[in-house]
mmCIF file of N, CA, C and O in Angstrom:
data_model
loop_
_atom_site.group_PDB
_atom_site.id
_atom_site.type_symbol
_atom_site.label_atom_id
_atom_site.label_comp_id
_atom_site.label_asym_id
_atom_site.label_seq_id
_atom_site.Cartn_x
_atom_site.Cartn_y
_atom_site.Cartn_z
ATOM 1 N N MET A 1 29.390 -3.048 22.471
ATOM 2 C CA MET A 1 28.848 -3.251 23.787
ATOM 3 C C MET A 1 29.800 -4.124 24.595
ATOM 4 O O MET A 1 30.357 -5.076 24.087
ATOM 5 N N THR A 2 29.973 -3.762 25.860
ATOM 6 C CA THR A 2 30.774 -4.592 26.752
ATOM 7 C C THR A 2 29.975 -4.904 28.014
ATOM 8 O O THR A 2 29.166 -4.089 28.475
ATOM 9 N N ILE A 3 30.227 -6.103 28.540
ATOM 10 C CA ILE A 3 29.612 -6.552 29.785
ATOM 11 C C ILE A 3 30.756 -6.882 30.732
ATOM 12 O O ILE A 3 31.577 -7.743 30.436
ATOM 13 N N SER A 4 30.819 -6.171 31.856
ATOM 14 C CA SER A 4 31.858 -6.420 32.864
ATOM 15 C C SER A 4 31.188 -6.930 34.123
ATOM 16 O O SER A 4 30.197 -6.348 34.582
ATOM 17 N N ILE A 5 31.750 -8.002 34.671
ATOM 18 C CA ILE A 5 31.161 -8.626 35.857
ATOM 19 C C ILE A 5 32.190 -8.653 36.976
ATOM 20 O O ILE A 5 33.328 -9.073 36.771
ATOM 21 N N THR A 6 31.755 -8.230 38.155
ATOM 22 C CA THR A 6 32.589 -8.274 39.339
ATOM 23 C C THR A 6 31.824 -9.021 40.426
ATOM 24 O O THR A 6 30.660 -8.719 40.680
ATOM 25 N N SER A 7 32.496 -9.974 41.037
ATOM 26 C CA SER A 7 31.875 -10.724 42.127
ATOM 27 C C SER A 7 31.936 -9.897 43.401
ATOM 28 O O SER A 7 33.006 -9.444 43.797
ATOM 29 N N LYS A 8 30.775 -9.691 44.033
ATOM 30 C CA LYS A 8 30.733 -8.978 45.314
ATOM 31 C C LYS A 8 30.868 -9.976 46.459
ATOM 32 O O LYS A 8 31.467 -9.685 47.476
ATOM 33 N N ASP A 9 30.252 -11.139 46.307
ATOM 34 C CA ASP A 9 30.405 -12.277 47.209
ATOM 35 C C ASP A 9 30.006 -13.507 46.410
ATOM 36 O O ASP A 9 29.784 -13.405 45.200
ATOM 37 N N LYS A 10 29.883 -14.675 47.041
ATOM 38 C CA LYS A 10 29.665 -15.893 46.265
ATOM 39 C C LYS A 10 28.313 -15.929 45.553
ATOM 40 O O LYS A 10 28.145 -16.692 44.601
ATOM 41 N N ASP A 11 27.357 -15.107 45.986
ATOM 42 C CA ASP A 11 26.025 -15.103 45.386
ATOM 43 C C ASP A 11 25.643 -13.798 44.693
ATOM 44 O O ASP A 11 24.583 -13.711 44.089
ATOM 45 N N THR A 12 26.472 -12.781 44.785
ATOM 46 C CA THR A 12 26.102 -11.454 44.291
ATOM 47 C C THR A 12 27.151 -10.934 43.316
ATOM 48 O O THR A 12 28.348 -10.995 43.588
ATOM 49 N N PHE A 13 26.660 -10.409 42.198
ATOM 50 C CA PHE A 13 27.539 -9.900 41.153
ATOM 51 C C PHE A 13 27.114 -8.497 40.756
ATOM 52 O O PHE A 13 25.927 -8.194 40.677
ATOM 53 N N SER A 14 28.107 -7.674 40.492
ATOM 54 C CA SER A 14 27.874 -6.349 39.935
ATOM 55 C C SER A 14 28.154 -6.456 38.440
ATOM 56 O O SER A 14 29.213 -6.934 38.033
ATOM 57 N N VAL A 15 27.190 -6.024 37.641
ATOM 58 C CA VAL A 15 27.319 -6.118 36.187
ATOM 59 C C VAL A 15 27.228 -4.718 35.606
ATOM 60 O O VAL A 15 26.263 -3.992 35.861
ATOM 61 N N THR A 16 28.240 -4.348 34.838
ATOM 62 C CA THR A 16 28.232 -3.052 34.154
ATOM 63 C C THR A 16 28.119 -3.311 32.666
ATOM 64 O O THR A 16 28.893 -4.082 32.096
ATOM 65 N N VAL A 17 27.128 -2.681 32.056
ATOM 66 C CA VAL A 17 26.909 -2.810 30.617
ATOM 67 C C VAL A 17 27.190 -1.450 29.997
ATOM 68 O O VAL A 17 26.601 -0.445 30.390
ATOM 69 N N THR A 18 28.120 -1.451 29.049
ATOM 70 C CA THR A 18 28.457 -0.216 28.359
ATOM 71 C C THR A 18 27.991 -0.333 26.921
ATOM 72 O O THR A 18 28.433 -1.205 26.181
ATOM 73 N N GLU A 19 27.053 0.526 26.570
ATOM 74 C CA GLU A 19 26.553 0.591 25.203
ATOM 75 C C GLU A 19 26.398 2.075 24.915
ATOM 76 O O GLU A 19 27.351 2.818 25.111
ATOM 77 N N ASN A 20 25.240 2.524 24.473
ATOM 78 C CA ASN A 20 25.034 3.967 24.310
ATOM 79 C C ASN A 20 25.064 4.648 25.676
ATOM 80 O O ASN A 20 25.569 5.733 25.820
ATOM 81 N N SER A 21 24.485 3.967 26.656
ATOM 82 C CA SER A 21 24.519 4.413 28.047
ATOM 83 C C SER A 21 25.195 3.329 28.863
ATOM 84 O O SER A 21 25.095 2.152 28.538
ATOM 85 N N THR A 22 25.839 3.715 29.935
ATOM 86 C CA THR A 22 26.442 2.738 30.832
ATOM 87 C C THR A 22 25.494 2.521 31.999
ATOM 88 O O THR A 22 25.021 3.485 32.608
ATOM 89 N N THR A 23 25.200 1.243 32.281
ATOM 90 C CA THR A 23 24.318 0.905 33.389
ATOM 91 C C THR A 23 25.018 -0.093 34.298
ATOM 92 O O THR A 23 25.867 -0.858 33.862
ATOM 93 N N THR A 24 24.642 -0.067 35.562
ATOM 94 C CA THR A 24 25.185 -1.006 36.537
ATOM 95 C C THR A 24 24.026 -1.734 37.194
ATOM 96 O O THR A 24 23.013 -1.121 37.547
ATOM 97 N N HIS A 25 24.206 -3.038 37.351
ATOM 98 C CA HIS A 25 23.155 -3.906 37.871
ATOM 99 C C HIS A 25 23.746 -4.800 38.953
ATOM 100 O O HIS A 25 24.899 -5.220 38.852
ATOM 101 N N THR A 26 22.940 -5.114 39.951
ATOM 102 C CA THR A 26 23.335 -6.062 40.985
ATOM 103 C C THR A 26 22.454 -7.285 40.835
ATOM 104 O O THR A 26 21.227 -7.189 40.868
ATOM 105 N N VAL A 27 23.099 -8.432 40.644
ATOM 106 C CA VAL A 27 22.380 -9.680 40.400
ATOM 107 C C VAL A 27 22.741 -10.689 41.478
ATOM 108 O O VAL A 27 23.928 -10.874 41.786
ATOM 109 N N THR A 28 21.723 -11.324 42.026
ATOM 110 C CA THR A 28 21.923 -12.344 43.044
ATOM 111 C C THR A 28 21.511 -13.692 42.479
ATOM 112 O O THR A 28 20.472 -13.805 41.827
ATOM 113 N N ILE A 29 22.332 -14.711 42.728
ATOM 114 C CA ILE A 29 22.015 -16.067 42.303
ATOM 115 C C ILE A 29 22.410 -17.043 43.409
ATOM 116 O O ILE A 29 23.571 -17.109 43.804
ATOM 117 N N SER A 30 21.418 -17.747 43.924
ATOM 118 C CA SER A 30 21.673 -18.709 44.996
ATOM 119 C C SER A 30 22.283 -19.986 44.422
ATOM 120 O O SER A 30 22.172 -20.265 43.220
ATOM 121 N N ASP A 31 22.903 -20.767 45.300
ATOM 122 C CA ASP A 31 23.450 -22.058 44.875
ATOM 123 C C ASP A 31 22.340 -22.951 44.323
ATOM 124 O O ASP A 31 22.532 -23.678 43.347
ATOM 125 N N GLN A 32 21.169 -22.886 44.946
ATOM 126 C CA GLN A 32 20.038 -23.723 44.525
ATOM 127 C C GLN A 32 19.599 -23.382 43.093
ATOM 128 O O GLN A 32 19.411 -24.274 42.274
ATOM 129 N N ILE A 33 19.441 -22.107 42.783
ATOM 130 C CA ILE A 33 19.035 -21.694 41.437
ATOM 131 C C ILE A 33 20.133 -22.019 40.432
ATOM 132 O O ILE A 33 19.870 -22.497 39.329
ATOM 133 N N HIS A 34 21.389 -21.785 40.813
ATOM 134 C CA HIS A 34 22.516 -22.096 39.937
ATOM 135 C C HIS A 34 22.500 -23.581 39.566
ATOM 136 O O HIS A 34 22.617 -23.949 38.396
ATOM 137 N N SER A 35 22.315 -24.424 40.558
ATOM 138 C CA SER A 35 22.290 -25.867 40.324
ATOM 139 C C SER A 35 21.079 -26.272 39.478
ATOM 140 O O SER A 35 21.194 -27.082 38.557
ATOM 141 N N LYS A 36 19.931 -25.685 39.784
ATOM 142 C CA LYS A 36 18.704 -26.007 39.043
ATOM 143 C C LYS A 36 18.834 -25.642 37.560
ATOM 144 O O LYS A 36 18.437 -26.402 36.685
ATOM 145 N N LEU A 37 19.402 -24.483 37.280
ATOM 146 C CA LEU A 37 19.501 -24.020 35.893
ATOM 147 C C LEU A 37 20.626 -24.684 35.106
ATOM 148 O O LEU A 37 20.484 -24.953 33.919
ATOM 149 N N THR A 38 21.760 -24.940 35.789
ATOM 150 C CA THR A 38 22.946 -25.381 35.044
ATOM 151 C C THR A 38 23.474 -26.754 35.441
ATOM 152 O O THR A 38 24.391 -27.257 34.794
ATOM 153 N N GLY A 39 22.956 -27.314 36.523
ATOM 154 C CA GLY A 39 23.518 -28.551 37.022
ATOM 155 C C GLY A 39 24.954 -28.366 37.480
ATOM 156 O O GLY A 39 25.705 -29.323 37.604
ATOM 157 N N GLY A 40 25.351 -27.117 37.698
ATOM 158 C CA GLY A 40 26.713 -26.810 38.113
ATOM 159 C C GLY A 40 27.736 -26.922 36.999
ATOM 160 O O GLY A 40 28.934 -26.882 37.246
ATOM 161 N N GLU A 41 27.267 -27.036 35.761
ATOM 162 C CA GLU A 41 28.182 -27.245 34.638
ATOM 163 C C GLU A 41 28.880 -25.983 34.146
ATOM 164 O O GLU A 41 29.866 -26.064 33.433
ATOM 165 N N ILE A 42 28.341 -24.823 34.499
ATOM 166 C CA ILE A 42 29.026 -23.567 34.196
ATOM 167 C C ILE A 42 29.062 -22.736 35.474
ATOM 168 O O ILE A 42 28.254 -22.931 36.372
ATOM 169 N N SER A 43 30.011 -21.843 35.572
ATOM 170 C CA SER A 43 30.156 -21.027 36.780
ATOM 171 C C SER A 43 29.014 -20.025 36.906
ATOM 172 O O SER A 43 28.331 -19.703 35.923
ATOM 173 N N LYS A 44 28.838 -19.529 38.106
ATOM 174 C CA LYS A 44 27.822 -18.492 38.327
ATOM 175 C C LYS A 44 28.139 -17.265 37.477
ATOM 176 O O LYS A 44 27.249 -16.671 36.885
ATOM 177 N N GLU A 45 29.408 -16.895 37.417
ATOM 178 C CA GLU A 45 29.799 -15.712 36.639
ATOM 179 C C GLU A 45 29.462 -15.894 35.159
ATOM 180 O O GLU A 45 28.937 -14.977 34.522
ATOM 181 N N THR A 46 29.724 -17.077 34.618
ATOM 182 C CA THR A 46 29.390 -17.344 33.216
ATOM 183 C C THR A 46 27.885 -17.301 33.016
ATOM 184 O O THR A 46 27.400 -16.744 32.027
ATOM 185 N N LEU A 47 27.136 -17.855 33.958
ATOM 186 C CA LEU A 47 25.676 -17.823 33.860
ATOM 187 C C LEU A 47 25.167 -16.389 33.864
ATOM 188 O O LEU A 47 24.295 -16.029 33.070
ATOM 189 N N VAL A 48 25.727 -15.559 34.718
ATOM 190 C CA VAL A 48 25.310 -14.150 34.773
ATOM 191 C C VAL A 48 25.638 -13.458 33.454
ATOM 192 O O VAL A 48 24.798 -12.749 32.880
ATOM 193 N N LYS A 49 26.833 -13.675 32.929
ATOM 194 C CA LYS A 49 27.223 -13.027 31.671
ATOM 195 C C LYS A 49 26.306 -13.459 30.529
ATOM 196 O O LYS A 49 25.787 -12.635 29.780
ATOM 197 N N LYS A 50 26.081 -14.756 30.402
ATOM 198 C CA LYS A 50 25.222 -15.247 29.321
ATOM 199 C C LYS A 50 23.782 -14.786 29.516
ATOM 200 O O LYS A 50 23.069 -14.531 28.541
ATOM 201 N N SER A 51 23.359 -14.661 30.753
ATOM 202 C CA SER A 51 22.009 -14.170 31.036
ATOM 203 C C SER A 51 21.864 -12.718 30.578
ATOM 204 O O SER A 51 20.829 -12.336 30.023
ATOM 205 N N PHE A 52 22.902 -11.929 30.771
ATOM 206 C CA PHE A 52 22.852 -10.549 30.292
ATOM 207 C C PHE A 52 22.876 -10.498 28.766
ATOM 208 O O PHE A 52 22.188 -9.674 28.162
ATOM 209 N N GLU A 53 23.648 -11.356 28.141
ATOM 210 C CA GLU A 53 23.621 -11.420 26.673
ATOM 211 C C GLU A 53 22.209 -11.762 26.198
ATOM 212 O O GLU A 53 21.696 -11.157 25.256
ATOM 213 N N PHE A 54 21.576 -12.720 26.871
ATOM 214 C CA PHE A 54 20.190 -13.104 26.571
ATOM 215 C C PHE A 54 19.272 -11.886 26.697
ATOM 216 O O PHE A 54 18.483 -11.595 25.795
ATOM 217 N N LEU A 55 19.368 -11.179 27.811
ATOM 218 C CA LEU A 55 18.512 -10.010 28.038
ATOM 219 C C LEU A 55 18.758 -8.914 27.007
ATOM 220 O O LEU A 55 17.810 -8.292 26.507
ATOM 221 N N LEU A 56 20.019 -8.680 26.682
ATOM 222 C CA LEU A 56 20.358 -7.584 25.765
ATOM 223 C C LEU A 56 19.932 -7.858 24.326
ATOM 224 O O LEU A 56 19.832 -6.927 23.532
ATOM 225 N N HIS A 57 19.641 -9.115 24.014
ATOM 226 C CA HIS A 57 19.064 -9.433 22.699
ATOM 227 C C HIS A 57 17.579 -9.104 22.672
ATOM 228 O O HIS A 57 16.959 -9.088 21.607
ATOM 229 N N ARG A 58 16.997 -8.849 23.840
ATOM 230 C CA ARG A 58 15.561 -8.637 23.953
ATOM 231 C C ARG A 58 15.162 -7.238 24.421
ATOM 232 O O ARG A 58 14.044 -6.815 24.238
ATOM 233 N N GLU A 59 16.098 -6.550 25.068
ATOM 234 C CA GLU A 59 15.786 -5.216 25.572
ATOM 235 C C GLU A 59 17.066 -4.402 25.746
ATOM 236 O O GLU A 59 18.162 -4.955 25.786
ATOM 237 N N LEU A 60 16.906 -3.103 25.857
ATOM 238 C CA LEU A 60 18.042 -2.207 26.065
ATOM 239 C C LEU A 60 18.578 -2.358 27.482
ATOM 240 O O LEU A 60 17.831 -2.692 28.407
ATOM 241 N N ASN A 61 19.865 -2.093 27.650
ATOM 242 C CA ASN A 61 20.444 -2.185 28.989
ATOM 243 C C ASN A 61 19.767 -1.230 29.967
ATOM 244 O O ASN A 61 19.675 -1.513 31.156
ATOM 245 N N THR A 62 19.243 -0.123 29.480
ATOM 246 C CA THR A 62 18.555 0.827 30.356
ATOM 247 C C THR A 62 17.198 0.305 30.822
ATOM 248 O O THR A 62 16.610 0.852 31.752
ATOM 249 N N SER A 63 16.703 -0.766 30.196
ATOM 250 C CA SER A 63 15.431 -1.371 30.598
ATOM 251 C C SER A 63 15.613 -2.511 31.595
ATOM 252 O O SER A 63 14.646 -2.979 32.183
ATOM 253 N N ILE A 64 16.840 -2.964 31.789
ATOM 254 C CA ILE A 64 17.110 -4.068 32.709
ATOM 255 C C ILE A 64 17.102 -3.529 34.141
ATOM 256 O O ILE A 64 17.672 -2.472 34.413
ATOM 257 N N LEU A 65 16.453 -4.266 35.041
ATOM 258 C CA LEU A 65 16.366 -3.850 36.437
ATOM 259 C C LEU A 65 17.754 -3.597 37.035
ATOM 260 O O LEU A 65 18.712 -4.290 36.705
ATOM 261 N N ALA A 66 17.831 -2.631 37.923
ATOM 262 C CA ALA A 66 19.109 -2.292 38.557
ATOM 263 C C ALA A 66 19.527 -3.349 39.570
ATOM 264 O O ALA A 66 20.715 -3.574 39.789
ATOM 265 N N LYS A 67 18.551 -4.033 40.164
ATOM 266 C CA LYS A 67 18.846 -5.051 41.168
ATOM 267 C C LYS A 67 17.790 -6.140 41.047
ATOM 268 O O LYS A 67 16.592 -5.837 41.061
ATOM 269 N N PHE A 68 18.248 -7.396 40.899
ATOM 270 C CA PHE A 68 17.289 -8.491 40.797
ATOM 271 C C PHE A 68 17.942 -9.833 41.085
ATOM 272 O O PHE A 68 19.161 -9.973 41.045
ATOM 273 N N LYS A 69 17.078 -10.811 41.385
ATOM 274 C CA LYS A 69 17.512 -12.193 41.530
ATOM 275 C C LYS A 69 17.433 -12.821 40.147
ATOM 276 O O LYS A 69 16.479 -12.572 39.406
ATOM 277 N N LEU A 70 18.403 -13.628 39.800
ATOM 278 C CA LEU A 70 18.499 -14.181 38.449
ATOM 279 C C LEU A 70 17.229 -14.906 38.013
ATOM 280 O O LEU A 70 16.822 -14.804 36.853
ATOM 281 N N GLU A 71 16.563 -15.602 38.933
ATOM 282 C CA GLU A 71 15.374 -16.368 38.549
ATOM 283 C C GLU A 71 14.215 -15.501 38.065
ATOM 284 O O GLU A 71 13.285 -15.995 37.423
ATOM 285 N N VAL A 72 14.272 -14.197 38.323
ATOM 286 C CA VAL A 72 13.224 -13.280 37.861
ATOM 287 C C VAL A 72 13.167 -13.234 36.327
ATOM 288 O O VAL A 72 12.115 -12.978 35.747
ATOM 289 N N ILE A 73 14.278 -13.518 35.685
ATOM 290 C CA ILE A 73 14.313 -13.470 34.213
ATOM 291 C C ILE A 73 13.239 -14.385 33.618
ATOM 292 O O ILE A 73 12.561 -14.015 32.666
ATOM 293 N N SER A 74 13.056 -15.563 34.201
ATOM 294 C CA SER A 74 12.060 -16.513 33.692
ATOM 295 C C SER A 74 10.641 -15.974 33.780
ATOM 296 O O SER A 74 9.781 -16.369 32.998
ATOM 297 N N GLN A 75 10.373 -15.095 34.726
ATOM 298 C CA GLN A 75 9.034 -14.509 34.857
ATOM 299 C C GLN A 75 8.725 -13.574 33.694
ATOM 300 O O GLN A 75 7.582 -13.438 33.285
ATOM 301 N N HIS A 76 9.748 -12.948 33.160
ATOM 302 C CA HIS A 76 9.565 -12.009 32.053
ATOM 303 C C HIS A 76 9.787 -12.658 30.692
ATOM 304 O O HIS A 76 9.221 -12.216 29.686
ATOM 305 N N PHE A 77 10.638 -13.685 30.670
ATOM 306 C CA PHE A 77 10.977 -14.378 29.424
ATOM 307 C C PHE A 77 10.874 -15.886 29.658
ATOM 308 O O PHE A 77 11.839 -16.516 30.100
ATOM 309 N N PRO A 78 9.708 -16.466 29.370
ATOM 310 C CA PRO A 78 9.483 -17.888 29.657
ATOM 311 C C PRO A 78 10.466 -18.838 28.975
ATOM 312 O O PRO A 78 10.673 -19.951 29.454
ATOM 313 N N ASP A 79 11.106 -18.417 27.898
ATOM 314 C CA ASP A 79 12.048 -19.291 27.192
ATOM 315 C C ASP A 79 13.456 -19.264 27.806
ATOM 316 O O ASP A 79 14.341 -19.992 27.361
ATOM 317 N N TYR A 80 13.654 -18.494 28.860
ATOM 318 C CA TYR A 80 14.981 -18.341 29.465
ATOM 319 C C TYR A 80 15.577 -19.669 29.928
ATOM 320 O O TYR A 80 16.706 -20.005 29.577
ATOM 321 N N ALA A 81 14.835 -20.446 30.709
ATOM 322 C CA ALA A 81 15.377 -21.699 31.266
ATOM 323 C C ALA A 81 15.786 -22.668 30.158
ATOM 324 O O ALA A 81 16.817 -23.330 30.256
ATOM 325 N N LYS A 82 15.007 -22.728 29.099
ATOM 326 C CA LYS A 82 15.373 -23.600 27.966
ATOM 327 C C LYS A 82 16.646 -23.104 27.291
ATOM 328 O O LYS A 82 17.479 -23.893 26.862
ATOM 329 N N GLN A 83 16.793 -21.804 27.192
ATOM 330 C CA GLN A 83 17.997 -21.228 26.583
ATOM 331 C C GLN A 83 19.235 -21.540 27.412
ATOM 332 O O GLN A 83 20.280 -21.839 26.873
ATOM 333 N N VAL A 84 19.088 -21.500 28.739
ATOM 334 C CA VAL A 84 20.221 -21.789 29.612
ATOM 335 C C VAL A 84 20.775 -23.193 29.338
ATOM 336 O O VAL A 84 21.986 -23.412 29.378
ATOM 337 N N LEU A 85 19.901 -24.139 29.029
ATOM 338 C CA LEU A 85 20.345 -25.513 28.763
ATOM 339 C C LEU A 85 21.346 -25.569 27.606
ATOM 340 O O LEU A 85 22.209 -26.446 27.573
ATOM 341 N N THR A 86 21.269 -24.626 26.674
ATOM 342 C CA THR A 86 22.180 -24.628 25.531
ATOM 343 C C THR A 86 23.555 -24.055 25.885
ATOM 344 O O THR A 86 24.475 -24.150 25.095
ATOM 345 N N TRP A 87 23.682 -23.472 27.069
ATOM 346 C CA TRP A 87 24.948 -22.850 27.473
ATOM 347 C C TRP A 87 25.867 -23.823 28.196
ATOM 348 O O TRP A 87 26.987 -23.487 28.536
ATOM 349 N N ARG A 88 25.411 -25.016 28.449
ATOM 350 C CA ARG A 88 26.208 -26.006 29.201
ATOM 351 C C ARG A 88 27.355 -26.521 28.378
ATOM 352 O O ARG A 88 27.309 -26.665 27.221
#
């Protein structure tokens, strides 16, 4: 499996996941959410990549929304924010 991330602008990333099927996702992360989750200790791109690794341990890439705001992950996986703390 490969995860490729391309920055579209400072808050938006295109993520391509290649596994059995290739999927493309658009993820938005505001400065406020980035700071809240990481304290600015890791880049937005790293946070997006690790967030996809987190998701892919729990569901198939074909089940991940095509477009979403990063904070939505916590609504589906309550342990997400605690996991992010370990990525600092």
